[in-house]
mmCIF file of N, CA and C in Angstrom:
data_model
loop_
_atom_site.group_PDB
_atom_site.id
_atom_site.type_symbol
_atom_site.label_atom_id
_atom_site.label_comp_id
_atom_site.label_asym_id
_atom_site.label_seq_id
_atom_site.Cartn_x
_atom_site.Cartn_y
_atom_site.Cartn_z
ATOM 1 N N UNK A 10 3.722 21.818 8.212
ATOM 2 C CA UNK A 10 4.160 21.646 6.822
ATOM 3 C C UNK A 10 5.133 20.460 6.725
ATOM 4 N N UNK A 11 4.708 19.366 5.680
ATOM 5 C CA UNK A 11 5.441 18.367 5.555
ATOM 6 C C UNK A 11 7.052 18.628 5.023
ATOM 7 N N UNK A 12 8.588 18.194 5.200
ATOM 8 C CA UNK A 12 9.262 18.247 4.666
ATOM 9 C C UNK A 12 9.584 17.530 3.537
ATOM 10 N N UNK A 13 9.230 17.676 2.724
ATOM 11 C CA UNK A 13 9.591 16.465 1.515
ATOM 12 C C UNK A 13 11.117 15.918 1.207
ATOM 13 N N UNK A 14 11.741 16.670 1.180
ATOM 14 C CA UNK A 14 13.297 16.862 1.171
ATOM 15 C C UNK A 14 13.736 15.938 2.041
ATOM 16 N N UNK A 15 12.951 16.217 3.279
ATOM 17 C CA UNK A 15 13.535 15.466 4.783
ATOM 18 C C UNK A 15 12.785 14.197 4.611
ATOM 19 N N UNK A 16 12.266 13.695 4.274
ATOM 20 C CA UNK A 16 11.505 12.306 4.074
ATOM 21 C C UNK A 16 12.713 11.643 2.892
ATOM 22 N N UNK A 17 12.786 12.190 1.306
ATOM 23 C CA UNK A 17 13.855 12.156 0.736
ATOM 24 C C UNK A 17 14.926 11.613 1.072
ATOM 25 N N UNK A 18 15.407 12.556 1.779
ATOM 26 C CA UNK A 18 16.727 12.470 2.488
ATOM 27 C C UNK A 18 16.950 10.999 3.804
ATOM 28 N N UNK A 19 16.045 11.026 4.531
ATOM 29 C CA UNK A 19 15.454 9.761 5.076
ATOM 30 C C UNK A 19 15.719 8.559 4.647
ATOM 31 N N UNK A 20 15.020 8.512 3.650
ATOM 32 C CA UNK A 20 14.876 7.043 2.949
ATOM 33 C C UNK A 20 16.101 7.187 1.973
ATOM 34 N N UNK A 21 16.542 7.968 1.981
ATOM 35 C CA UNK A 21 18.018 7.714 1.271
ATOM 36 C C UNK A 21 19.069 6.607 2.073
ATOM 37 N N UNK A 22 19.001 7.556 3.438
ATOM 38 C CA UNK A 22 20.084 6.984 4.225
ATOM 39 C C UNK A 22 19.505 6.166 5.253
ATOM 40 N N UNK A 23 17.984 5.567 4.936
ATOM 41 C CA UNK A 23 18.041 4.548 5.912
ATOM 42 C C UNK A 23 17.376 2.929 4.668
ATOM 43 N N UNK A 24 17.232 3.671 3.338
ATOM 44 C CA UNK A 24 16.773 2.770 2.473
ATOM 45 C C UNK A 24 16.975 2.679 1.283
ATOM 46 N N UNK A 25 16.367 2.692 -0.353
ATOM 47 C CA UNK A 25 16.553 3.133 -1.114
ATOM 48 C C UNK A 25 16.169 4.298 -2.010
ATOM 49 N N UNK A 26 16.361 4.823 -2.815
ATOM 50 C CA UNK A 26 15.773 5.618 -3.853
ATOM 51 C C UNK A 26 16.671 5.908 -4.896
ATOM 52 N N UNK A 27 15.981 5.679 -6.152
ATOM 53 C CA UNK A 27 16.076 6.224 -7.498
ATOM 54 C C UNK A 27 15.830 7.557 -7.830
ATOM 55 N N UNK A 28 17.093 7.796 -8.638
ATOM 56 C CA UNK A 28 17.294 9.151 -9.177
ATOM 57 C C UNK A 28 17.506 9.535 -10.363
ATOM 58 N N UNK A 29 16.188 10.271 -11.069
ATOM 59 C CA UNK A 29 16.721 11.153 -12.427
ATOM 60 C C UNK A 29 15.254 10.352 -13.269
ATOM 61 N N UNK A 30 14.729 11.009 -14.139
ATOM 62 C CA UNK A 30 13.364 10.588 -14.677
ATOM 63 C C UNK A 30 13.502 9.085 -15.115
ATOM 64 N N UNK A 31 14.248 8.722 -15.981
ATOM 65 C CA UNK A 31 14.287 7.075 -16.536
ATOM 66 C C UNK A 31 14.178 6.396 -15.427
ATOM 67 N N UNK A 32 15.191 6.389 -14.334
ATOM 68 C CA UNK A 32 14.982 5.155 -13.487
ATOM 69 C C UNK A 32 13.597 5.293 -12.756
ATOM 70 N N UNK A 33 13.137 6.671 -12.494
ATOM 71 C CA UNK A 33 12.224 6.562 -11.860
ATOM 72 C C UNK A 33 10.432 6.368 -12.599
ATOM 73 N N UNK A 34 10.763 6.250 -14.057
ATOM 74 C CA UNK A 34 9.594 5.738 -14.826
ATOM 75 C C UNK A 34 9.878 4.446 -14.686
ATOM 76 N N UNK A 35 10.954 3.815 -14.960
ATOM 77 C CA UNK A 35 11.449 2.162 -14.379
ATOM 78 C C UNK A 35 10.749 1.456 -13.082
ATOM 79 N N UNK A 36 10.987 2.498 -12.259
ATOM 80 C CA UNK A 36 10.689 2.161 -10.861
ATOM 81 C C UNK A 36 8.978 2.220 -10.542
ATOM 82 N N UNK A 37 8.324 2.802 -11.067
ATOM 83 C CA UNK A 37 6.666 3.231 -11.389
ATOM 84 C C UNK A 37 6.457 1.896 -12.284
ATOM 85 N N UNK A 38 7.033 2.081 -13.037
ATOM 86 C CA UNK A 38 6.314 0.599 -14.023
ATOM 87 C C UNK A 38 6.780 -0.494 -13.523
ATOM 88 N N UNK A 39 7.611 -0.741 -12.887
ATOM 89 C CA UNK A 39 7.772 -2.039 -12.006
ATOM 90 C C UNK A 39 6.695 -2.381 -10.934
ATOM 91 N N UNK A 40 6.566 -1.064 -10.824
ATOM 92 C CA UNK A 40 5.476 -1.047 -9.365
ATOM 93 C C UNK A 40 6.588 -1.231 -7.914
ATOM 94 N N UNK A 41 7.711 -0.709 -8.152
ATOM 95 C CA UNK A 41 8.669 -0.686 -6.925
ATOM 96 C C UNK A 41 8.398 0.686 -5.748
ATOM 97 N N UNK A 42 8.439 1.093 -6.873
ATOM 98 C CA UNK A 42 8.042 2.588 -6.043
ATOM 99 C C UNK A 42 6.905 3.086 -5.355
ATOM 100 N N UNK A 43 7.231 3.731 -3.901
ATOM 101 C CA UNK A 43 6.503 3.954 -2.888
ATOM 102 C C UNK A 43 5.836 5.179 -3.243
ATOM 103 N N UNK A 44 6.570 6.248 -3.280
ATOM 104 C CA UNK A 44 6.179 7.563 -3.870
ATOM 105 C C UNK A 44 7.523 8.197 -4.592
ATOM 106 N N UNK A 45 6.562 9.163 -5.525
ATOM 107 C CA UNK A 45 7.535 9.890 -6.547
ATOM 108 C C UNK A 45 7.598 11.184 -6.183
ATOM 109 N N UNK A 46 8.636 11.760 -6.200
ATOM 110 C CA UNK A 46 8.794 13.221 -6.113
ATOM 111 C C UNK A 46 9.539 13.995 -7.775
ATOM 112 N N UNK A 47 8.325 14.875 -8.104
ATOM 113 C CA UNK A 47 9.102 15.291 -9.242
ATOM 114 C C UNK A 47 9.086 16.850 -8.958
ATOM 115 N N UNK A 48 10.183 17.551 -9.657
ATOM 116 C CA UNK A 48 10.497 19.552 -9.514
ATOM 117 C C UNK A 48 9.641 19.879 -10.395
ATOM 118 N N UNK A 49 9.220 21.326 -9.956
ATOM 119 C CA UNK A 49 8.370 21.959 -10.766
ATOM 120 C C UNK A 49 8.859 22.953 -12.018
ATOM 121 N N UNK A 50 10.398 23.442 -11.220
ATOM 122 C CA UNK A 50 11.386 24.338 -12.044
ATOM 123 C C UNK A 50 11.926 23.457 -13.161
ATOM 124 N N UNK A 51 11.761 22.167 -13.546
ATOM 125 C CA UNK A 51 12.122 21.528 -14.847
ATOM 126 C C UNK A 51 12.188 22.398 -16.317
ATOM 127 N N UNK A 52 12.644 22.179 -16.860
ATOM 128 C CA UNK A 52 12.789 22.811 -18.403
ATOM 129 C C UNK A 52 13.076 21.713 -19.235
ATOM 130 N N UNK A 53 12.846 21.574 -20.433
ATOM 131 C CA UNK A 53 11.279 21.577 -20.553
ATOM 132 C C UNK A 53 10.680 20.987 -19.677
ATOM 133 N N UNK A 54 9.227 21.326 -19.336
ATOM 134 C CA UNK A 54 8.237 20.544 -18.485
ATOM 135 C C UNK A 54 7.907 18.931 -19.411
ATOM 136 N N UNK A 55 8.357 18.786 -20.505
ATOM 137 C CA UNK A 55 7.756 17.578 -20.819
ATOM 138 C C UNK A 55 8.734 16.191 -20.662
ATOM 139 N N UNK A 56 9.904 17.009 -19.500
ATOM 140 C CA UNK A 56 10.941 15.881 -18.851
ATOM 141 C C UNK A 56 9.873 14.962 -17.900
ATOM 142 N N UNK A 57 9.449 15.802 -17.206
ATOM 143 C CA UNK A 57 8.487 15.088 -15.968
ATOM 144 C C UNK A 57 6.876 15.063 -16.412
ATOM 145 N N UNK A 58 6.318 15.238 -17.605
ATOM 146 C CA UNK A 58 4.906 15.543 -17.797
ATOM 147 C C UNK A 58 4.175 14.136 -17.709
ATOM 148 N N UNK A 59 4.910 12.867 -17.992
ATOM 149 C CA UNK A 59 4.297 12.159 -18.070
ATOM 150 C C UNK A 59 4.436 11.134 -16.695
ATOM 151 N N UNK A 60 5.003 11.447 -15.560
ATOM 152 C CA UNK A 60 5.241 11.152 -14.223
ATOM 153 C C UNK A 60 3.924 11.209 -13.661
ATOM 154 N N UNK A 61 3.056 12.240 -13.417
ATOM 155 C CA UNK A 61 1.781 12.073 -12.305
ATOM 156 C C UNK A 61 0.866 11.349 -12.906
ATOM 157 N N UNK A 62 0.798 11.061 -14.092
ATOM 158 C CA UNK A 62 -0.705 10.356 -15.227
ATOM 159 C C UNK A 62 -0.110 8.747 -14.793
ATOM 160 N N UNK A 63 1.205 8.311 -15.247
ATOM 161 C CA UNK A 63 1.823 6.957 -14.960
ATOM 162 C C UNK A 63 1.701 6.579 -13.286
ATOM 163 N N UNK A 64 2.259 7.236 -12.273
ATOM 164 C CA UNK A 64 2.513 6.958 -11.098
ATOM 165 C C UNK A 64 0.196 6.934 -10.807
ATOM 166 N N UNK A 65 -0.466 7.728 -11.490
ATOM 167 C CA UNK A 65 -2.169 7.827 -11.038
ATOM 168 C C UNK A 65 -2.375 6.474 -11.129
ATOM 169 N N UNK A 66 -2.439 5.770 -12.474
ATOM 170 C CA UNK A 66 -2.077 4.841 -13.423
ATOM 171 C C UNK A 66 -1.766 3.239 -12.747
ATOM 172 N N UNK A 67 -0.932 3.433 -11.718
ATOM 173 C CA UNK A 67 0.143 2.430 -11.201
ATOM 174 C C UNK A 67 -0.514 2.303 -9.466
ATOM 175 N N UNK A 68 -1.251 3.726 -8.978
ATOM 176 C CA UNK A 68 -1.670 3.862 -7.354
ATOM 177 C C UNK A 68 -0.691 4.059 -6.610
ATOM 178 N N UNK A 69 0.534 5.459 -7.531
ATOM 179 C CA UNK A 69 1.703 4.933 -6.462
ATOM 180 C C UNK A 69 0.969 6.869 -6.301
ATOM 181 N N UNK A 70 1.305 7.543 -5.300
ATOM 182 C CA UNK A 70 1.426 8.832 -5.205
ATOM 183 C C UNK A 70 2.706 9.799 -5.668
ATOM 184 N N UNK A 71 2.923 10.864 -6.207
ATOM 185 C CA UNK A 71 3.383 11.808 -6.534
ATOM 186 C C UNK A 71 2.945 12.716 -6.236
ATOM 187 N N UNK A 72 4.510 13.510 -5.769
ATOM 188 C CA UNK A 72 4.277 14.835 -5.103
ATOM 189 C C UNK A 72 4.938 15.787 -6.380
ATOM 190 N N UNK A 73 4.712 16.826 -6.070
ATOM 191 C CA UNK A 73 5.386 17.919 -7.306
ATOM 192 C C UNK A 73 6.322 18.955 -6.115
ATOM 193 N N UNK A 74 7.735 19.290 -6.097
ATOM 194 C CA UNK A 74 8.213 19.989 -5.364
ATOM 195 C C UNK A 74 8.544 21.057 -6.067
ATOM 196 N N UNK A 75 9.291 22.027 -5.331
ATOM 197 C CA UNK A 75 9.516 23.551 -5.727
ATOM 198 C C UNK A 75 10.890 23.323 -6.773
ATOM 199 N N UNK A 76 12.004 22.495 -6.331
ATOM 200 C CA UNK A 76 13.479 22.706 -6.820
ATOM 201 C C UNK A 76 13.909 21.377 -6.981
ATOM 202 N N UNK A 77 14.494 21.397 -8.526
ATOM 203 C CA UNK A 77 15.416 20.661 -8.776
ATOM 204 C C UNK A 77 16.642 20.436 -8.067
ATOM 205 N N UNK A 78 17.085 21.631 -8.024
ATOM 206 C CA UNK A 78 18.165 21.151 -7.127
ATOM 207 C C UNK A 78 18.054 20.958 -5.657
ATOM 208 N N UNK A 79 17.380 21.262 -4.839
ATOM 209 C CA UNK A 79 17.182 20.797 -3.580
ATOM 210 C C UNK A 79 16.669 19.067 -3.837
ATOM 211 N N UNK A 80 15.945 18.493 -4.836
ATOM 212 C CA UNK A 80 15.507 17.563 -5.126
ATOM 213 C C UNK A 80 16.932 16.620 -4.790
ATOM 214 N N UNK A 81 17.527 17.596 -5.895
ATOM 215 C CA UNK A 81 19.033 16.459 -5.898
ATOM 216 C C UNK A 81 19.968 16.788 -4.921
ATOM 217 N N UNK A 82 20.383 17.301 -3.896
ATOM 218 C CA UNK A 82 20.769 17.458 -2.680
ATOM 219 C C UNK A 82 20.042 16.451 -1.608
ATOM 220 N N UNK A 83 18.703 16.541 -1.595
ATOM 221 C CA UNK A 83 17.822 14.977 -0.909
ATOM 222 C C UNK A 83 18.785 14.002 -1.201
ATOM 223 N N UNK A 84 18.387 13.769 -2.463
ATOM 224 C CA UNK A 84 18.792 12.510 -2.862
ATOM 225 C C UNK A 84 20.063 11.860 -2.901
ATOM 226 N N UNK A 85 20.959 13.103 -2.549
ATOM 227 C CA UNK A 85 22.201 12.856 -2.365
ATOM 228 C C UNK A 85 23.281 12.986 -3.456
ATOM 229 N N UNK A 86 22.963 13.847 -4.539
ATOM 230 C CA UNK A 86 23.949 14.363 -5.539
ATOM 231 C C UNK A 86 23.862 15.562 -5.531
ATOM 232 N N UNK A 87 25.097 15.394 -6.152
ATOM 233 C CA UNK A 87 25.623 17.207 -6.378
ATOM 234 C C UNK A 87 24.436 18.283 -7.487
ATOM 235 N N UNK A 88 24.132 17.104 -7.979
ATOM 236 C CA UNK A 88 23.733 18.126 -9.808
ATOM 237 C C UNK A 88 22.121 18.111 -9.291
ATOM 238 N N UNK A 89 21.286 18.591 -10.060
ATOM 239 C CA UNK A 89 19.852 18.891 -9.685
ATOM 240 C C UNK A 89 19.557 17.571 -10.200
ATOM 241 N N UNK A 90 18.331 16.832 -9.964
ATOM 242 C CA UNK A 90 17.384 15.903 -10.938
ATOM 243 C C UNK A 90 16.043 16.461 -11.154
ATOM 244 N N UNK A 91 15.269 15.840 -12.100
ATOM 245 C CA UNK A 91 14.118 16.260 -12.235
ATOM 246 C C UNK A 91 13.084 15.267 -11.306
ATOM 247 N N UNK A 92 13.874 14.322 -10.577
ATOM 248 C CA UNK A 92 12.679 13.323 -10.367
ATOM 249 C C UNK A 92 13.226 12.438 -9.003
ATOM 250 N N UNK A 93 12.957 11.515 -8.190
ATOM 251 C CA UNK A 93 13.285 10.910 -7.517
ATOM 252 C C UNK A 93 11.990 9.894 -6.975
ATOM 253 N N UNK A 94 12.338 8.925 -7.095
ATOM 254 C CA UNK A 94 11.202 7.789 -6.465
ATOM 255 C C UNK A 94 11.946 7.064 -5.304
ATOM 256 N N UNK A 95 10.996 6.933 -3.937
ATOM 257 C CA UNK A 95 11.601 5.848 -3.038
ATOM 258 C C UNK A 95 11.046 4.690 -3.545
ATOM 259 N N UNK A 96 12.183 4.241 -3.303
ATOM 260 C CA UNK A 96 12.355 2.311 -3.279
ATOM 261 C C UNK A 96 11.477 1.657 -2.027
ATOM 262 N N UNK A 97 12.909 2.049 -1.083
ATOM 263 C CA UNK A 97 12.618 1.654 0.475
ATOM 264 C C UNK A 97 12.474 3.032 1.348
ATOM 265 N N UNK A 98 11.665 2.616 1.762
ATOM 266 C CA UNK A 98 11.646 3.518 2.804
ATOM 267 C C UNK A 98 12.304 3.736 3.930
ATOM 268 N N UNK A 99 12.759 2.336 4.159
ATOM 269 C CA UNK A 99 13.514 2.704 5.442
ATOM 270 C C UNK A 99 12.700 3.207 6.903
ATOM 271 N N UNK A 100 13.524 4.520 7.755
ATOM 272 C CA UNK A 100 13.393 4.647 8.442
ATOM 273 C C UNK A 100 12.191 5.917 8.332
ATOM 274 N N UNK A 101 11.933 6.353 6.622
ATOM 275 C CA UNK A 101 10.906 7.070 6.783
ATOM 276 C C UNK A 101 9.637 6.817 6.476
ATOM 277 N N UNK A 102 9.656 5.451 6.891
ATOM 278 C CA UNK A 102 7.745 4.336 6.667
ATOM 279 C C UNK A 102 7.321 5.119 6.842
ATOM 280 N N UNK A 103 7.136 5.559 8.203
ATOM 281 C CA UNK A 103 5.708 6.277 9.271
ATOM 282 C C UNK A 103 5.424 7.835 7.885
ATOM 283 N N UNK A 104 6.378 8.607 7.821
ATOM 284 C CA UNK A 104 6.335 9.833 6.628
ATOM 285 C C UNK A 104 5.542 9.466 5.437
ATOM 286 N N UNK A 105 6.075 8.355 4.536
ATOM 287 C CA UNK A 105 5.382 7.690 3.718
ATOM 288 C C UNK A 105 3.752 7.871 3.729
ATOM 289 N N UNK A 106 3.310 6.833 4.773
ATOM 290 C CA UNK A 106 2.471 6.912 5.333
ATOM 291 C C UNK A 106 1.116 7.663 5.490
ATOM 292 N N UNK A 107 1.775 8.968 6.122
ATOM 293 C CA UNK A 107 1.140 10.060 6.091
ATOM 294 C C UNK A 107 0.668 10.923 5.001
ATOM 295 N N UNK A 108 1.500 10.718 4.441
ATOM 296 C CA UNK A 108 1.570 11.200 2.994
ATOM 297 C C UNK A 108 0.388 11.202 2.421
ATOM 298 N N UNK A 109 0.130 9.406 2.175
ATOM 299 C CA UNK A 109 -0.816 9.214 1.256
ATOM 300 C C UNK A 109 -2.379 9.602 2.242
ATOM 301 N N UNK A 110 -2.191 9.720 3.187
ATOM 302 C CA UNK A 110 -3.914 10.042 3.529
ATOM 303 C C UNK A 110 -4.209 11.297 3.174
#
């Protein structure tokens, strides 16, 4: 079982990533972003609804995780987010990677 969190968390501290839905629709329409991770526990769901159609859209991949707040603990804040996109990957290329096959 892949860790998503731990890939997250990864490319936090060996690269970049964006946090919280705006930057990370920013980061998709730039075409910066490697992959998106959005929570499933969101309220309303139509914070993140339009994340997997844009990122399909763009050829970037999106994952859907269990928790907001573990989302935002990855990413390195206190408060939950609904969303997080890597930038850089950093030291978790090879994870990346795997991902998409």
């Amino acid at each position: 079982m892949i860790d998503f969190y731990e890939i997250i968390e990864k490319a936090r501290k060996t690269g970049k990533v964006e946090k919280g839905t705006n930057e990370v629709i920013k980061a998709v329409e730039r075409g910066t972003a490697k992959v998106v991770f959005y929570a499933a526990d969101v309220s309303p769901k139509e914070i993140t609804s339009v994340i997997p159609s844009l990122c399909k859209e763009k050829g970037i991949p999106s994952i859907e995780v269990d928790s907001k707040q573990k989302l935002g603990l990855a990413a390195g804040i206190k408060v939950s987010t609904a969303s997080v996109a890597i930038i850089n990957a950093g030291s978790a290329d090879k994870d990346i990677v795997n991902l998409k096959k």
